[in-house]
Structures are given as structure tokens and as C-alpha cells.
mmCIF file of C-alpha atoms in Angstrom:
data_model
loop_
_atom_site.group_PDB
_atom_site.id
_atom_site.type_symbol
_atom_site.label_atom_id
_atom_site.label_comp_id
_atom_site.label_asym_id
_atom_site.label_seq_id
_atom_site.Cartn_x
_atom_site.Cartn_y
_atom_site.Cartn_z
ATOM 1 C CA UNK A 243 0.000 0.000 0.000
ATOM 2 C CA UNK A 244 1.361 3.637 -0.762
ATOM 3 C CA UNK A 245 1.527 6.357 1.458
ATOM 4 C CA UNK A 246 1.207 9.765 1.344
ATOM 5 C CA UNK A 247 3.656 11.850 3.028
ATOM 6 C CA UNK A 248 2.082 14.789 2.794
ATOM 7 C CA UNK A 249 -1.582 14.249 3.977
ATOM 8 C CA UNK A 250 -0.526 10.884 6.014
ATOM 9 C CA UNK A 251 -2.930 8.726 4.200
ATOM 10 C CA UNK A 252 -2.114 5.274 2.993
ATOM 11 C CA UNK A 253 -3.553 4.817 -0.943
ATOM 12 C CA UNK A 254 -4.719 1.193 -2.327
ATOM 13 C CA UNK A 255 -4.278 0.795 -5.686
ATOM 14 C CA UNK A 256 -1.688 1.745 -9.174
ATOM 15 C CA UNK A 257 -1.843 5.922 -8.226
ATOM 16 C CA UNK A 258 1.458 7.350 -8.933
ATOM 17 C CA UNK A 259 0.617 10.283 -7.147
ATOM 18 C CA UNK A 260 -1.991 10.748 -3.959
ATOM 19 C CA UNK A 261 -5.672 12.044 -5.332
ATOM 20 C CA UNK A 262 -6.143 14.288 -2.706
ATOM 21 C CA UNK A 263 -2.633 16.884 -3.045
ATOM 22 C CA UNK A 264 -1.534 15.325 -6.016
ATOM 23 C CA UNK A 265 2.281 14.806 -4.654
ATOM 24 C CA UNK A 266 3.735 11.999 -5.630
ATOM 25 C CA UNK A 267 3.413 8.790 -3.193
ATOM 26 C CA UNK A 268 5.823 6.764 -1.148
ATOM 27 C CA UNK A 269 6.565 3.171 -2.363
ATOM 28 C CA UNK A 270 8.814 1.851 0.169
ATOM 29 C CA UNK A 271 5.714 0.236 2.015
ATOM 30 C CA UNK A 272 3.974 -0.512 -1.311
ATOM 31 C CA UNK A 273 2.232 -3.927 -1.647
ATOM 32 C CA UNK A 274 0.693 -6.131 -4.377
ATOM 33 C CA UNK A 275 -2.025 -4.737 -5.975
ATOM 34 C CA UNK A 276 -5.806 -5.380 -4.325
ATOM 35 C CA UNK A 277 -7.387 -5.666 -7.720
ATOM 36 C CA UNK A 278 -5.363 -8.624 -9.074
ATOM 37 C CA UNK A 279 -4.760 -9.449 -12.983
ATOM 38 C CA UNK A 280 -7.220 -11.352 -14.322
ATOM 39 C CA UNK A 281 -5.831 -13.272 -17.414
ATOM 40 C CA UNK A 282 -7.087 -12.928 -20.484
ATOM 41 C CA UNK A 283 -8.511 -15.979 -22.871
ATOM 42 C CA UNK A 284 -4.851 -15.232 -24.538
ATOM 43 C CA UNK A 285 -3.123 -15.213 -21.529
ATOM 44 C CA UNK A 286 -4.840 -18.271 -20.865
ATOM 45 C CA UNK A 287 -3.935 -20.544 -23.878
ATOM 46 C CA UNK A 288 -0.630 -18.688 -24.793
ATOM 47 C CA UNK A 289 1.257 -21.942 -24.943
ATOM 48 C CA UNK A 290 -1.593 -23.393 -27.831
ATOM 49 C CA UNK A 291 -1.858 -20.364 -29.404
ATOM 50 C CA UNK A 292 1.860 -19.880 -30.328
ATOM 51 C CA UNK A 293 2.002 -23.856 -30.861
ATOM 52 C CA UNK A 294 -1.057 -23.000 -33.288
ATOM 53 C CA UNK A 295 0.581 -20.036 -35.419
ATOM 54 C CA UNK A 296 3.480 -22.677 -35.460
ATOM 55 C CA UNK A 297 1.933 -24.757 -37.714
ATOM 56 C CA UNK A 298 0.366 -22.142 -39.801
ATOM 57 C CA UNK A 299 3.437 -20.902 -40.692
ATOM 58 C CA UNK A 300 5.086 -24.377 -41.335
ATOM 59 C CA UNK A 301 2.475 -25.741 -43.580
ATOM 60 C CA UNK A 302 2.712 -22.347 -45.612
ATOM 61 C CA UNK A 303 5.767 -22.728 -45.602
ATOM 62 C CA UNK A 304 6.283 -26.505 -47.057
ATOM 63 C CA UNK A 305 3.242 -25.875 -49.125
ATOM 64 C CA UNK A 306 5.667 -22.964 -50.846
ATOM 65 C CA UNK A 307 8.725 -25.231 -50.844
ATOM 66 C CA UNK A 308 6.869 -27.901 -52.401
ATOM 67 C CA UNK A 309 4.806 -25.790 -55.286
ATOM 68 C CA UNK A 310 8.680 -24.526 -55.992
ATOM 69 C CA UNK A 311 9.667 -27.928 -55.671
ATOM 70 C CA UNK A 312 7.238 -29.304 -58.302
ATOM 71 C CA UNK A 313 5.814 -26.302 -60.191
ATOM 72 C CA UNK A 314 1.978 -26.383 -61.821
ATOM 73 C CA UNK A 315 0.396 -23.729 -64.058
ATOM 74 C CA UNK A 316 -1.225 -22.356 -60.722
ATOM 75 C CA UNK A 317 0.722 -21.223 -57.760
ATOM 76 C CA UNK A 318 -1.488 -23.446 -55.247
ATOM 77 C CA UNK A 319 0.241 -22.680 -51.944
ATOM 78 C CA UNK A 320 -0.885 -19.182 -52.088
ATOM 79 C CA UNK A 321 -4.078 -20.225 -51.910
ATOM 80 C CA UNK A 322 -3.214 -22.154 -48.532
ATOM 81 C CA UNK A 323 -1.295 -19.267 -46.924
ATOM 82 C CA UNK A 324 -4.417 -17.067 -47.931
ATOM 83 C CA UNK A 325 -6.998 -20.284 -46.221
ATOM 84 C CA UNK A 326 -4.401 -19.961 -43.697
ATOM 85 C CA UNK A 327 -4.951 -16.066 -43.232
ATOM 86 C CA UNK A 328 -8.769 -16.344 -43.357
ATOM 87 C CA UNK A 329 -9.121 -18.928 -40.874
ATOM 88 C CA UNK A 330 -7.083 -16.908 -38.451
ATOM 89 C CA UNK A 331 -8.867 -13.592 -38.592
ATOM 90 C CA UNK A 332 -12.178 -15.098 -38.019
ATOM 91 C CA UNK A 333 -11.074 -17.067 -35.047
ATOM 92 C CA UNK A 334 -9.522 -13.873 -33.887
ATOM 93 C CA UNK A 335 -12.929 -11.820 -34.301
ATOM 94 C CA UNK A 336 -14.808 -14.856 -32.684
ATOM 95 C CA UNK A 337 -12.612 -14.769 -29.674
ATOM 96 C CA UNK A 338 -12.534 -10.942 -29.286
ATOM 97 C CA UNK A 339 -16.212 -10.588 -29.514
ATOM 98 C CA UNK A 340 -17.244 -14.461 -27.412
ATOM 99 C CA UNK A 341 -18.900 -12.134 -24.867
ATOM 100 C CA UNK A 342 -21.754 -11.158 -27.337
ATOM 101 C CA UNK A 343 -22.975 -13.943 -29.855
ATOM 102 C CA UNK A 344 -25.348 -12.294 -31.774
ATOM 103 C CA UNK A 345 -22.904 -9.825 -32.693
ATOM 104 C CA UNK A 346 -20.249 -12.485 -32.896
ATOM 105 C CA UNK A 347 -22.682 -14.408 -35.302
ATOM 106 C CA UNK A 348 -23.312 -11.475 -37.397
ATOM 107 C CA UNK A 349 -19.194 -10.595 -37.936
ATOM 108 C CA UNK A 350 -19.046 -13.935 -39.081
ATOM 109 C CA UNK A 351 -21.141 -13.532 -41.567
ATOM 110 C CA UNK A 352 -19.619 -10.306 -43.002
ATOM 111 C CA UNK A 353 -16.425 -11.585 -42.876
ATOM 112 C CA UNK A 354 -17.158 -15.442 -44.013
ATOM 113 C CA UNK A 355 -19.376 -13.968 -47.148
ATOM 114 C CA UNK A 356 -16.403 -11.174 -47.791
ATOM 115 C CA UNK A 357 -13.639 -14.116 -47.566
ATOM 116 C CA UNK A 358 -15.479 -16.147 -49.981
ATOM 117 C CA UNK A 359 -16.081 -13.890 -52.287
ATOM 118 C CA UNK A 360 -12.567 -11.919 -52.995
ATOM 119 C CA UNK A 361 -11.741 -16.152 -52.758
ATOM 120 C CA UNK A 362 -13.921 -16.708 -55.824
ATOM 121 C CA UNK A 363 -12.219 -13.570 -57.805
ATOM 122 C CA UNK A 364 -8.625 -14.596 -57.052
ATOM 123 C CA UNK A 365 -9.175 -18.232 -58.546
ATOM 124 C CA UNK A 366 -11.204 -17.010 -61.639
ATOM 125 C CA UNK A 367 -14.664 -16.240 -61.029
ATOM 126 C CA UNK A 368 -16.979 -19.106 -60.578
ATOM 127 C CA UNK A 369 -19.992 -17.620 -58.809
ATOM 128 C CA UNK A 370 -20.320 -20.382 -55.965
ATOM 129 C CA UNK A 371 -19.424 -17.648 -53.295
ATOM 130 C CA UNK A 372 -22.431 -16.004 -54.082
ATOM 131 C CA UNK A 373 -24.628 -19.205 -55.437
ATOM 132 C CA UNK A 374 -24.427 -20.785 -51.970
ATOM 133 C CA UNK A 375 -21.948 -19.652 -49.665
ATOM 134 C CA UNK A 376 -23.222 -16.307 -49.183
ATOM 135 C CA UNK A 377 -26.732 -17.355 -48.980
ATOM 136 C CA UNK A 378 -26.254 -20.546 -47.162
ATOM 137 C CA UNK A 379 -23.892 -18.355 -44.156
ATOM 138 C CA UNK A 380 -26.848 -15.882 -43.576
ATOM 139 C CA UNK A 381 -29.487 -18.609 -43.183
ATOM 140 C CA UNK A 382 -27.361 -20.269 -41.005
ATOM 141 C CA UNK A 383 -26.905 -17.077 -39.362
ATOM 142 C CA UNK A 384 -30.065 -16.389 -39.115
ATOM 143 C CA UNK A 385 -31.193 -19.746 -37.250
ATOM 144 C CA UNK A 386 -28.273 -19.859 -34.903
ATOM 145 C CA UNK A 387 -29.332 -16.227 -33.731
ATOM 146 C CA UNK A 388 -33.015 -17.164 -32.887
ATOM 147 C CA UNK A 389 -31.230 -20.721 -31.004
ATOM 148 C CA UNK A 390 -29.303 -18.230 -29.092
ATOM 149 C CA UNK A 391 -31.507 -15.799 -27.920
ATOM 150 C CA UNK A 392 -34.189 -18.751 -27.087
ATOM 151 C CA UNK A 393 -31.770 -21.302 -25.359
ATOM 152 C CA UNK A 394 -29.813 -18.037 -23.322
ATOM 153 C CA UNK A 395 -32.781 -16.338 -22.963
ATOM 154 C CA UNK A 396 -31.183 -12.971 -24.000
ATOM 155 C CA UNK A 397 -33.232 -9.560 -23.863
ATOM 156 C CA UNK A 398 -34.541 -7.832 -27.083
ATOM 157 C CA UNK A 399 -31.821 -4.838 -26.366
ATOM 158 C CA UNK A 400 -29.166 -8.219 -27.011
ATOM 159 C CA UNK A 401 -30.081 -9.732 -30.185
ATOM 160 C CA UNK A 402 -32.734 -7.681 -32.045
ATOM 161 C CA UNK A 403 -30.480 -5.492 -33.916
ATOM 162 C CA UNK A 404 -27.747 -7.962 -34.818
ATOM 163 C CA UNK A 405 -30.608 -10.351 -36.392
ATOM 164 C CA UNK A 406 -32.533 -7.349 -38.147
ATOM 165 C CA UNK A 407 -28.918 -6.425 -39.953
ATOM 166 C CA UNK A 408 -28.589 -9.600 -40.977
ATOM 167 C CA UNK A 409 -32.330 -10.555 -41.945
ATOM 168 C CA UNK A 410 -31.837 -7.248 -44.579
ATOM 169 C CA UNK A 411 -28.431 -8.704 -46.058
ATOM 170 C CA UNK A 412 -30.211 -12.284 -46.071
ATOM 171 C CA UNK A 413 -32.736 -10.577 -48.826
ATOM 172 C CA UNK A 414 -29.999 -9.288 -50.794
ATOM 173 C CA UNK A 415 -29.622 -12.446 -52.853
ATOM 174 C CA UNK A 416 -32.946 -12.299 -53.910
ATOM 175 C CA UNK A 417 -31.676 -8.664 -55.838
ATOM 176 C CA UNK A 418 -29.410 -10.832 -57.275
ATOM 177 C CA UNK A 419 -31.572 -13.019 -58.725
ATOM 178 C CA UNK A 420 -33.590 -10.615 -60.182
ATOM 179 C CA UNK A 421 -30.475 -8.880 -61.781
ATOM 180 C CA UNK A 422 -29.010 -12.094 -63.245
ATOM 181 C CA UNK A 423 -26.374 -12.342 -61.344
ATOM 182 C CA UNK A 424 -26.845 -16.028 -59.587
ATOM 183 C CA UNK A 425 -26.582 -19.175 -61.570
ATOM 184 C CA UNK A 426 -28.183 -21.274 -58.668
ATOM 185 C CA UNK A 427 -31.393 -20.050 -56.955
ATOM 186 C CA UNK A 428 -32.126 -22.393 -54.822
ATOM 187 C CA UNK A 429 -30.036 -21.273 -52.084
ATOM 188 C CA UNK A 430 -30.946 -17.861 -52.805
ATOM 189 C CA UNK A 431 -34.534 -18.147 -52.444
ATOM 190 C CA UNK A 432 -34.029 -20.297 -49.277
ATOM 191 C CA UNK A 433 -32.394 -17.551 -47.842
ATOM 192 C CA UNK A 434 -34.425 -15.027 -48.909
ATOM 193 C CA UNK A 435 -37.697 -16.538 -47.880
ATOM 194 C CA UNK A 436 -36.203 -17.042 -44.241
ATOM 195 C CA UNK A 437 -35.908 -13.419 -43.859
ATOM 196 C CA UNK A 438 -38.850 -12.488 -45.166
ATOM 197 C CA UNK A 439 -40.132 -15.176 -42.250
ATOM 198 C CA UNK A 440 -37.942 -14.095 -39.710
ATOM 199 C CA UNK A 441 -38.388 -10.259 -40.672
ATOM 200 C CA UNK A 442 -41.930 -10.797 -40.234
ATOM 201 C CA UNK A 443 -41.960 -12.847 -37.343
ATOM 202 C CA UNK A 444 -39.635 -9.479 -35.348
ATOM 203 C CA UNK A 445 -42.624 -7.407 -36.338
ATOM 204 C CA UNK A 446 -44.985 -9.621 -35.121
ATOM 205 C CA UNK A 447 -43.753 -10.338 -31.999
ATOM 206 C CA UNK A 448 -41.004 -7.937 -31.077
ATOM 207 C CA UNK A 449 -42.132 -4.727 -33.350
ATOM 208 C CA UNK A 450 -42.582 -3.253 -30.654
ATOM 209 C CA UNK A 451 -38.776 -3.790 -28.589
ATOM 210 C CA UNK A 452 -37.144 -3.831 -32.445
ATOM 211 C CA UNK A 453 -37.828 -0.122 -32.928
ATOM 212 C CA UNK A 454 -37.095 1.201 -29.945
ATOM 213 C CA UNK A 455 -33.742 -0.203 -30.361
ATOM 214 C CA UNK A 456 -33.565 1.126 -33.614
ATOM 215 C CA UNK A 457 -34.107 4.325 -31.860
ATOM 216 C CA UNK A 458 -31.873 3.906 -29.719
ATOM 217 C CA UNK A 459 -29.200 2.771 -31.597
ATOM 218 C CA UNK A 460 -29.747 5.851 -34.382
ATOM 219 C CA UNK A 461 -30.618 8.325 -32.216
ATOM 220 C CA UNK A 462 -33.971 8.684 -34.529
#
């Protein structure tokens, strides 16, 4: 515990300098800190994440050495190193925002849909990103938000405006089959009929709660 010299008052905690005069405190007497480090999910598995990165790097690595090695018309280990990449940015969202799901959930799905797509343009566009992947990840989305919020029994205030964001991208494949753009529907339509259900199922039930969040959140 520090002590101040100058009003005679001991002070708990990290101050440099005493609250009350400002001067700066004795640390002879000092003692551990009462609010103790609380380690983080890092901290935690530091050994397994390093171990982890380990082998990322190593099969990039050989994957290089070996497309060098034996070379093909298409430089296939830079499509591992980018899988490689991909995988580790989503884990890193999903463990930097594991304290709110629905938001968790709805990263995913930007980031998933955004992967797959640039993925489709860098090996010569084929359209699956946005013939099922896309459409297929905010379905998915879209059921494991409704799980959530039923099984953890979240509040509207939680949930509501993570699964309205992602309701409105889940109709924007239907656009895209009305411009062309999809060669499969099916997964489009699926997708785009569950919003229209879910959409209508938020009015119906939590209208109400859904836009005065909206309010909130906008300031409207």
C-alpha cells in the first residue's frame, strides 16, 4: 500500500501520485495490488496459441517449398497461406467478440461472405461464393441467432439489432436473382424466404422492442 507523506494517508491501488494533493506517493511500504490481474482468454492458452501459429506458418511454408519444388500452371500454396490467413482472422474476431454472440454471429457472416467472395475472384470467377456460400452463411446465421436468444434467454436490447442487420443482407440475394447475377437459386430463395419469415416474425412479436432499439441505436 502507498503512502502519502504529505496528507498521512495510505492509498490502495496503481496511483502514482496521492488524489487528494496530487504529490507523488511513497513506495517503500507498497504492496501487491488489491485488484489482481485477471488473465485474459490469450493469456490463458498462450502456450496453444503460439504452438497454433506454429503450424500455420510451417504448412505455408512446405506448401511454398513444395509448389517450388514441383511447379503447376497455378501457384497453389498461395491459396493455402491465404486459407491460412482467413481462418485466423475469423477465429480472432470470434474470440474478441465471445462475450456477445449475436454480434459475434453477425461478424461472421460479413467476414465469411467477404472471404469467400474476394476467394472466388482470385481463382477465376466461378460464382459459388455467391450461389451458396453467401446465402447458405446468412441462413445459417439467421437460425443460430433465434437458437441463441431462445436457449440463453437474451433480452430484445441483445439480439434484435444484430438479427434485423442480418435478416436485410439475407434478402440481398434475392436482388441478385432478379439482376441475373446467380446461376443457382435455390439457395438464394431459401435464404431469402427465411428473412422475409424471420423479418416478419420481429414485427410480429417484437415490433414493438425492435424499434425502440432502432431508436436507440440511431438516435432517430
Amino acid at each position: 500500500m502507498k503512502f502519502c507523506n504529505n496528507c498521512k494517508v495510505n492509498i490502495r491501488g496503481q496511483n502514482k501520485y496521492c488524489p487528494l494533493c496530487q504529490s507523488e506517493l511513497d513506495t517503500e511500504n507498497e504492496t501487491e495490488n488489491i485488484f489482481p490481474n485477471i488473465p485474459t482468454i490469450f493469456h490463458k492458452h498462450n502456450y496453444f496459441i503460439r504452438v497454433m501459429i506454429l503450424i500455420s506458418v510451417a504448412v505455408s511454408v512446405i506448401c511454398a517449398a513444395i509448389n517450388i519444388l514441383f511447379p503447376t500452371d497455378i501457384w497453389w500454396s498461395l491459396f493455402v497461406a491465404v486459407g491460412i490467413a482467413c481462418f485466423w482472422v475469423s477465429i480472432s474476431v470470434a474470440i474478441l467478440k465471445r462475450r456477445n454472440l449475436p454480434k459475434n454471429i453477425l461478424y461472421q457472416v460479413i467476414i465469411l461472405s467477404s472471404i469467400s467472395f474476394l476467394w472466388d475472384l482470385l481463382i477465376g470467377w466461378q460464382g459459388w461464393s455467391l450461389d451458396y456460400v453467401i446465402p447458405i452463411i446468412c441462413t445459417l446465421a439467421m437460425a443460430a441467432m433465434a437458437i441463441i436468444a431462445k436457449v440463453a434467454n437474451l433480452q430484445a436490447a441483445d439480439y434484435l439489432i444484430y438479427m434485423l442487420i442480418d435478416v436485410v443482407l439475407g434478402i440481398i440475394p434475392l436482388i441478385l436473382v432478379f439482376l441475373n447475377v446467380v446461376n443457382m437459386r435455390i439457395p438464394s430463395l431459401i435464404c431469402t424466404v427465411s428473412s422475409i419469415i424471420s423479418l416478419t416474425a420481429l414485427i410480429l412479436f417484437e415490433g414493438e422492442n425492435m424499434f425502440s432499439e432502432i431508436k436507440r441505436r440511431f438516435r432517430v
